[in-house]
Coordinates of C-alpha atoms in Angstrom, one line a residue:
I1 CA -9.9 -2.5 -2.6
N2 CA -9.0 -5.4 -4.5
G3 CA -7.8 -8.9 -2.4
D4 CA -4.8 -8.2 -4.6
S5 CA -3.7 -5.5 -2.1
P6 CA -3.4 -6.0 1.4
L7 CA -0.5 -3.4 1.6
I8 CA -2.9 -0.7 1.1
D9 CA -2.1 2.2 2.7
P10 CA -4.7 3.0 5.6
S11 CA -4.6 6.9 5.2
I12 CA -5.2 5.9 2.0
I13 CA -9.0 4.6 2.9
N14 CA -9.5 7.2 5.4
K15 CA -8.9 9.7 2.7
A16 CA -11.6 8.2 0.3
I17 CA -13.7 7.5 3.7
N18 CA -13.5 11.4 4.5
L19 CA -13.6 12.8 1.1
Y20 CA -17.5 10.7 0.8
S21 CA -18.7 11.7 3.9
K22 CA -18.2 15.5 3.2
D23 CA -20.6 15.3 0.0
C24 CA -22.4 13.6 -2.0
Y25 CA -20.0 11.6 -4.6
D26 CA -21.2 8.9 -6.3
L27 CA -18.3 7.3 -6.6
V28 CA -14.7 8.4 -5.0
T29 CA -11.9 7.2 -5.9
N30 CA -8.2 7.4 -6.4
A31 CA -8.0 5.5 -9.9
F32 CA -9.2 8.1 -12.3
P33 CA -6.5 8.9 -13.2
K34 CA -4.7 6.9 -11.5
S35 CA -2.1 8.2 -9.6
Y36 CA -0.9 5.9 -6.6
P37 CA 0.5 3.1 -7.5
L38 CA -0.9 -0.4 -8.2
G39 CA -2.4 -1.7 -5.0
Q40 CA -2.9 1.8 -3.0
S41 CA -6.6 2.1 -5.4
V42 CA -9.4 2.6 -2.8
E43 CA -13.6 3.2 -4.1
V44 CA -15.7 4.1 -2.2
V45 CA -19.4 3.7 -4.1
K46 CA -23.0 5.2 -3.3
F47 CA -25.1 2.2 -2.2
D48 CA -27.9 3.6 -4.3
T49 CA -26.7 5.0 -7.7
F50 CA -24.2 1.2 -7.5
K51 CA -28.0 -0.4 -7.2
S52 CA -29.6 1.7 -9.9
I53 CA -26.7 1.4 -12.1
L54 CA -26.5 -2.9 -11.4
P55 CA -29.2 -3.6 -14.2
K56 CA -27.0 -2.5 -16.8
F57 CA -24.2 -4.1 -17.1
C58 CA -23.8 -5.7 -19.5
H59 CA -20.1 -7.4 -19.6
K60 CA -17.8 -9.9 -18.0
D61 CA -15.3 -7.0 -17.0
H62 CA -18.6 -5.1 -14.8
F63 CA -19.2 -8.1 -12.6
E64 CA -15.6 -8.3 -11.6
H65 CA -14.3 -4.7 -11.2
V66 CA -17.6 -3.3 -10.6
T67 CA -16.6 0.4 -11.0
T68 CA -16.0 0.5 -14.7
F69 CA -19.1 1.4 -15.7
F70 CA -18.8 4.3 -13.3
Y71 CA -15.4 4.8 -15.5
E72 CA -17.1 4.0 -18.8
N73 CA -19.9 6.6 -18.4
S74 CA -18.1 9.4 -16.2
D75 CA -20.6 12.5 -17.6
N76 CA -23.4 10.1 -15.6
F77 CA -22.0 9.9 -12.3
S78 CA -20.3 12.5 -9.5
I79 CA -16.5 11.6 -9.2
C80 CA -14.3 12.8 -7.0
N81 CA -11.0 11.6 -7.7
F82 CA -8.1 12.5 -5.4
K83 CA -4.2 12.6 -6.4
N84 CA -1.0 11.6 -4.8
S85 CA 1.4 14.9 -4.9
I86 CA 3.8 12.8 -7.1
N87 CA 2.8 10.4 -10.0
L88 CA 3.9 7.0 -8.6
S89 CA 1.5 5.1 -11.0
K90 CA 4.5 3.2 -11.8
F91 CA 5.0 1.7 -9.0
S92 CA 2.9 -1.5 -8.1
T93 CA 2.9 -3.0 -4.8
V94 CA -0.2 -5.8 -5.6
V95 CA 0.1 -9.5 -4.9
D96 CA -0.6 -11.3 -8.8
N97 CA 1.8 -13.9 -8.7
Q98 CA 4.7 -15.7 -6.4
Y99 CA 7.3 -13.1 -7.1
D100 CA 4.9 -10.5 -6.0
F101 CA 3.4 -12.9 -3.0
N102 CA 7.7 -13.3 -2.7
R103 CA 7.9 -9.8 -2.3
F104 CA 5.1 -9.1 0.3
E105 CA 6.0 -11.8 3.2
K106 CA 9.8 -10.2 3.0
T107 CA 8.1 -6.8 2.8
I108 CA 5.9 -7.8 6.0
K109 CA 8.8 -9.0 8.2
I110 CA 11.3 -6.2 7.5
L111 CA 7.7 -3.8 8.8
I112 CA 7.7 -5.4 12.1
E113 CA 11.0 -6.0 12.6
S114 CA 11.2 -1.7 11.8
S115 CA 8.2 -1.3 14.2
L116 CA 7.2 0.2 11.2
F117 CA 3.5 -2.5 11.1
P118 CA 1.0 -2.2 11.4
N119 CA 1.2 1.8 11.0
Y120 CA 3.3 1.6 7.8
T121 CA 2.5 4.5 4.9
F122 CA 2.3 3.3 0.6
L123 CA 6.4 5.0 0.9
D124 CA 7.3 2.8 3.7
V125 CA 6.5 0.2 1.4
L126 CA 8.0 1.2 -2.0
D127 CA 11.2 2.3 0.3
V128 CA 11.0 -1.1 1.6
Y129 CA 10.9 -2.6 -2.8
K130 CA 13.8 0.2 -3.8
N131 CA 15.9 -1.5 -0.9
N132 CA 15.2 -4.4 -0.5
D133 CA 14.4 -6.1 -4.1

């Protein structure tokens, strides 16, 4: 989970962990391809696999986004991607700039006031965004 994703839906994290626990995947993700909004991406990586490929990292991107190597070499890994029922990848819940931060702050207040926090879903977040932008 990236630091710019403070509103990630906990159920997405749980889904990834459950999928990882059931089978022997090198990587479980919902970002290959994306179907969830930006800011709702989760990746669970098998430690032994990660440890074995770390010496092969040769680009700055490999160190910043450590799963890039997996995606670039996907034929060499066991990757499980789970998708949302509707492709919502055009939406964003990330916090990358001041506008995003202000929207995040407002969203948290609304989620708390509506008693959805901390048990919100990414659909709740998108609904707040849609109704308060």
